[in-house]
CSV table of C-alpha atoms in Angstrom, one decimal:
chain,number,residue,atom,x,y,z
A,1,MET,CA,0.0,0.0,0.0
A,2,ASN,CA,1.0,3.6,-0.5
A,3,VAL,CA,0.1,5.5,2.6
A,4,VAL,CA,0.2,9.3,3.0
A,5,ILE,CA,0.6,10.5,6.6
A,6,THR,CA,0.5,14.2,7.4
A,7,GLY,CA,2.1,15.5,10.5
A,8,VAL,CA,4.6,12.6,10.3
A,9,SER,CA,7.5,14.3,12.1
A,10,SER,CA,6.4,13.3,15.6
A,11,GLY,CA,3.7,11.8,17.8
A,12,PHE,CA,1.0,9.7,16.1
A,13,GLY,CA,2.3,10.3,12.6
A,14,TYR,CA,5.8,9.1,13.4
A,15,GLU,CA,4.5,6.0,15.1
A,16,MET,CA,2.2,5.3,12.2
A,17,ALA,CA,5.1,5.7,9.8
A,18,LYS,CA,7.1,3.1,11.7
A,19,ILE,CA,4.4,0.5,11.8
A,20,PHE,CA,3.4,0.8,8.2
A,21,VAL,CA,7.0,0.7,6.9
A,22,ARG,CA,8.0,-2.2,9.1
A,23,ALA,CA,4.9,-4.1,7.7
A,24,GLY,CA,6.3,-3.6,4.1
A,25,HIS,CA,4.2,-0.6,3.0
A,26,THR,CA,5.4,2.6,1.4
A,27,VAL,CA,4.9,5.6,3.6
A,28,ILE,CA,4.8,9.1,2.0
A,29,GLY,CA,5.3,11.4,5.0
A,30,VAL,CA,4.3,15.1,5.0
A,31,ALA,CA,5.6,17.5,7.6
A,32,ARG,CA,6.9,21.0,8.0
A,33,ARG,CA,10.3,20.1,9.4
A,34,GLN,CA,12.7,18.9,6.7
A,35,ASP,CA,15.3,17.9,9.3
A,36,ARG,CA,12.9,15.5,10.9
A,37,LEU,CA,11.8,14.0,7.5
A,38,GLU,CA,15.5,13.3,6.7
A,39,ALA,CA,16.0,11.7,10.1
A,40,ILE,CA,13.0,9.5,9.7
A,41,ARG,CA,14.2,8.5,6.2
A,42,THR,CA,17.6,7.5,7.7
A,43,GLU,CA,15.8,5.5,10.4
A,44,LEU,CA,13.2,3.8,8.3
A,45,GLY,CA,15.0,3.4,5.0
A,46,GLU,CA,13.9,3.4,1.4
A,47,ARG,CA,10.2,2.7,2.0
A,48,PHE,CA,9.8,6.1,3.6
A,49,TYR,CA,9.6,9.3,1.4
A,50,GLY,CA,9.4,12.7,3.0
A,51,PHE,CA,7.7,15.8,1.6
A,52,GLU,CA,8.1,19.2,3.3
A,53,LEU,CA,4.7,20.9,3.6
A,54,ASP,CA,2.7,23.1,5.9
A,55,VAL,CA,-0.8,21.6,5.1
A,56,SER,CA,-2.5,25.0,5.6
A,57,ASN,CA,-0.6,26.4,2.5
A,58,ARG,CA,-3.0,25.5,-0.3
A,59,ALA,CA,-0.7,26.5,-3.2
A,60,ASN,CA,2.2,24.3,-1.9
A,61,ALA,CA,-0.2,21.5,-1.1
A,62,GLU,CA,-1.4,21.4,-4.7
A,63,THR,CA,2.3,21.2,-5.9
A,64,VAL,CA,3.1,18.4,-3.4
A,65,VAL,CA,0.0,16.3,-4.2
A,66,THR,CA,0.7,16.5,-7.9
A,67,GLU,CA,4.3,15.4,-7.3
A,68,ILE,CA,3.2,12.5,-5.1
A,69,ILE,CA,0.7,11.2,-7.7
A,70,SER,CA,3.3,11.6,-10.4
A,71,GLN,CA,5.9,9.7,-8.5
A,72,PHE,CA,3.8,7.0,-6.9
A,73,GLY,CA,0.9,6.7,-9.3
A,74,HIS,CA,-1.8,6.3,-6.6
A,75,VAL,CA,-2.5,6.7,-2.9
A,76,ASP,CA,-4.3,3.9,-1.1
A,77,ILE,CA,-4.6,5.6,2.3
A,78,LEU,CA,-4.6,9.3,3.3
A,79,VAL,CA,-4.1,9.8,7.1
A,80,ASN,CA,-5.0,13.4,7.9
A,81,ASN,CA,-3.0,13.5,11.1
A,82,ALA,CA,-1.5,17.0,11.1
A,83,GLY,CA,-3.2,19.1,13.8
A,84,LEU,CA,-2.5,21.0,17.0
A,85,ALA,CA,-4.0,22.6,20.1
A,86,LEU,CA,-2.8,26.0,21.4
A,87,GLY,CA,-3.6,27.3,24.8
A,88,LEU,CA,-6.0,26.2,27.5
A,89,GLU,CA,-7.4,29.6,28.4
A,90,GLY,CA,-11.1,30.3,28.6
A,91,ALA,CA,-12.6,31.9,25.4
A,92,HIS,CA,-12.7,35.3,27.1
A,93,GLU,CA,-8.9,35.2,27.6
A,94,ALA,CA,-7.8,33.3,24.5
A,95,ASN,CA,-5.4,34.5,21.9
A,96,TYR,CA,-7.1,35.0,18.5
A,97,ASP,CA,-3.9,34.1,16.6
A,98,ASP,CA,-4.0,30.7,18.4
A,99,TRP,CA,-7.6,30.2,17.3
A,100,GLN,CA,-6.8,31.1,13.7
A,101,THR,CA,-3.8,28.8,13.6
A,102,MET,CA,-5.9,25.9,14.9
A,103,VAL,CA,-8.6,26.5,12.3
A,104,GLN,CA,-6.0,26.8,9.5
A,105,THR,CA,-4.3,23.5,10.3
A,106,ASN,CA,-7.0,21.3,11.9
A,107,VAL,CA,-9.8,22.4,9.5
A,108,LEU,CA,-8.4,24.0,6.3
A,109,GLY,CA,-5.3,21.9,6.1
A,110,LEU,CA,-7.3,18.7,6.5
A,111,ILE,CA,-10.0,19.5,4.0
A,112,SER,CA,-7.3,20.8,1.5
A,113,LEU,CA,-5.4,17.5,1.4
A,114,THR,CA,-8.6,15.5,1.3
A,115,GLN,CA,-10.0,17.5,-1.6
A,116,LEU,CA,-6.8,17.2,-3.5
A,117,PHE,CA,-6.4,13.4,-3.1
A,118,LEU,CA,-10.0,12.4,-3.3
A,119,PRO,CA,-10.5,12.8,-7.0
A,120,TYR,CA,-7.7,10.3,-7.7
A,121,MET,CA,-9.3,7.8,-5.3
A,122,ALA,CA,-12.7,8.3,-6.9
A,123,GLU,CA,-11.2,7.7,-10.4
A,124,ARG,CA,-9.7,4.4,-9.2
A,125,ASN,CA,-12.9,3.7,-7.2
A,126,GLU,CA,-10.7,2.7,-4.2
A,127,GLY,CA,-9.1,4.4,-1.2
A,128,TYR,CA,-9.3,5.2,2.4
A,129,VAL,CA,-9.4,8.5,4.3
A,130,ILE,CA,-8.5,8.3,8.0
A,131,ASN,CA,-9.0,11.6,9.8
A,132,MET,CA,-7.5,12.2,13.3
A,133,GLY,CA,-10.3,13.8,15.3
A,134,SER,CA,-10.5,13.9,19.1
A,135,ILE,CA,-12.8,13.3,22.0
A,136,ALA,CA,-12.7,17.1,22.2
A,137,GLY,CA,-15.1,17.0,19.2
A,138,ASN,CA,-17.6,15.1,21.3
A,139,TRP,CA,-17.2,16.3,24.8
A,140,PRO,CA,-16.7,19.9,25.9
A,141,TYR,CA,-14.2,20.9,28.5
A,142,PRO,CA,-13.0,24.3,29.9
A,143,GLY,CA,-10.3,25.7,27.6
A,144,GLY,CA,-11.3,23.5,24.7
A,145,ASN,CA,-13.3,26.2,22.9
A,146,VAL,CA,-11.9,26.5,19.3
A,147,TYR,CA,-9.8,23.3,19.4
A,148,GLY,CA,-12.9,21.3,20.3
A,149,ALA,CA,-14.8,23.1,17.6
A,150,THR,CA,-12.2,22.1,15.0
A,151,LYS,CA,-12.5,18.5,16.0
A,152,ALA,CA,-16.3,18.6,15.9
A,153,PHE,CA,-15.9,19.8,12.4
A,154,VAL,CA,-13.6,16.9,11.6
A,155,LYS,CA,-16.2,14.5,12.9
A,156,GLN,CA,-19.1,15.9,10.8
A,157,PHE,CA,-16.9,16.3,7.7
A,158,SER,CA,-15.9,12.6,8.0
A,159,LEU,CA,-19.6,11.6,8.2
A,160,ASN,CA,-20.5,13.8,5.3
A,161,LEU,CA,-17.7,12.4,3.2
A,162,ARG,CA,-19.2,8.9,3.7
A,163,ALA,CA,-22.6,10.3,2.6
A,164,ASP,CA,-21.0,11.9,-0.5
A,165,LEU,CA,-19.1,8.7,-1.4
A,166,PHE,CA,-22.1,6.4,-1.4
A,167,GLY,CA,-21.6,3.8,-4.1
A,168,LYS,CA,-17.8,4.3,-4.1
A,169,ASN,CA,-15.3,1.9,-2.7
A,170,ILE,CA,-13.8,4.6,-0.6
A,171,ARG,CA,-13.8,4.3,3.2
A,172,VAL,CA,-13.7,7.1,5.8
A,173,THR,CA,-12.9,6.8,9.5
A,174,ASN,CA,-12.7,9.5,12.2
A,175,VAL,CA,-10.3,8.4,14.9
A,176,GLU,CA,-11.0,10.2,18.2
A,177,PRO,CA,-8.2,9.8,20.8
A,178,GLY,CA,-8.6,11.0,24.4
A,179,LEU,CA,-5.7,11.8,26.8
A,180,CYS,CA,-2.5,10.8,25.0
A,181,GLY,CA,1.1,11.1,26.3
A,182,GLU,CA,4.5,10.6,24.8
A,183,THR,CA,3.9,13.1,22.0
A,184,GLU,CA,4.6,16.8,21.4
A,185,PHE,CA,0.9,17.7,21.6
A,186,SER,CA,0.8,19.2,25.1
A,187,ASN,CA,4.3,20.8,24.7
A,188,VAL,CA,2.9,22.6,21.7
A,189,ARG,CA,-0.4,23.5,23.5
A,190,PHE,CA,1.6,25.0,26.4
A,191,LYS,CA,4.1,26.6,24.0
A,192,GLY,CA,7.2,24.8,25.2
A,193,ASP,CA,6.3,24.7,28.9
A,194,ASP,CA,7.6,21.1,29.5
A,195,ASP,CA,6.8,21.1,33.2
A,196,LYS,CA,3.1,22.1,32.6
A,197,ALA,CA,2.9,19.5,29.8
A,198,ALA,CA,4.4,16.7,32.0
A,199,ALA,CA,2.1,17.5,34.9
A,200,LEU,CA,-0.9,16.8,32.7
A,201,TYR,CA,0.2,13.2,32.3
A,202,GLN,CA,1.7,12.4,35.7
A,203,ASN,CA,0.3,9.2,37.1
A,204,ALA,CA,-2.5,9.3,34.5
A,205,HIS,CA,-1.4,6.3,32.4
A,206,PRO,CA,-2.4,8.0,29.1
A,207,VAL,CA,-2.8,6.4,25.7
A,208,THR,CA,0.4,6.5,23.7
A,209,GLY,CA,1.3,7.4,20.1
A,210,LYS,CA,2.0,3.7,19.5
A,211,ASP,CA,-1.4,2.8,20.8
A,212,ILE,CA,-3.1,5.0,18.3
A,213,ALA,CA,-0.8,3.9,15.5
A,214,ASP,CA,-1.7,0.3,16.2
A,215,ILE,CA,-5.4,1.2,15.9
A,216,VAL,CA,-4.9,3.0,12.6
A,217,PHE,CA,-2.9,0.0,11.3
A,218,TRP,CA,-5.7,-2.3,12.4
A,219,LEU,CA,-8.2,-0.1,10.6
A,220,ALA,CA,-6.2,-0.1,7.4
A,221,ASN,CA,-6.1,-3.9,7.4
A,222,GLN,CA,-9.8,-4.5,7.8
A,223,PRO,CA,-11.6,-6.1,4.9
A,224,LYS,CA,-12.5,-3.6,2.2
A,225,HIS,CA,-16.3,-4.2,2.6
A,226,ILE,CA,-16.1,-2.9,6.2
A,227,ASN,CA,-16.1,0.8,7.1
A,228,ILE,CA,-15.5,1.9,10.7
A,229,ASN,CA,-17.3,5.2,10.8
A,230,GLN,CA,-15.6,6.5,14.0
A,231,ILE,CA,-13.7,5.1,16.9
A,232,GLU,CA,-13.2,6.8,20.2
A,233,ILE,CA,-10.3,5.9,22.4
A,234,MET,CA,-9.6,6.9,26.0
A,235,PRO,CA,-7.2,5.6,28.6
A,236,THR,CA,-8.9,3.5,31.3
A,237,SER,CA,-8.0,6.4,33.7
A,238,GLN,CA,-10.2,8.8,31.8
A,239,THR,CA,-14.0,9.0,31.5
A,240,PHE,CA,-16.8,11.4,30.9
A,241,GLY,CA,-17.0,14.4,33.2
A,242,GLY,CA,-20.2,15.1,35.1
A,243,LEU,CA,-22.2,18.2,34.6
A,244,ARG,CA,-21.1,20.9,37.0
A,245,VAL,CA,-23.1,23.6,38.8
A,246,HIS,CA,-21.4,26.8,40.0
A,247,TYR,CA,-23.1,28.2,43.1
A,248,ALA,CA,-22.4,31.9,43.3
A,249,GLU,CA,-22.5,33.7,46.6
């Protein structure tokens, strides 16, 4: 299989690249950091190909997708993994630039790559789009504001893709992780404050990047007549929060 993975330079994407390459598949990794792409190529070998791209840059995405199709002929799986959260402030205190960056990457970047690859899948009448959503798209929490909204978009977009692709042999899944450690996610969210990021996971036994990669690999290897619409994953230590009431004096 030819597997495109965005946000491949770390976290879920990196773990996915390892598992697919080691299973004998070709991974076409997309990321902003050229140095990381080169390091992964050195580690994983000739089945890994890196393309430098900020997915929110539409013009560059068009060029890269054209190059990928020209070089590899087709793409079997697109994993829209690139995404980020910034800040955990309440909406009344949040930074608008952070909101805009999350929308540009989590929403516009995801739909851009999907819209560019999907016609080639439709022409072959075969393919698989795996979107990385989040439980934040299902369950609100303080400070989740725009991040949660972007992941709610990913959920509904994934469902609507399935509706649009009725009659096509193209599968779509939204993968919705909960608390995940051993990635750069919280370091990015807290803008490099490693202590604050580490405190979030201390004694929490979170899901890991490898756990999510294993699930994505499992999805990719399901029979082609099966579509998993969405799959929500939490660590055993995490569950749904109760409704809260604030009693003002």
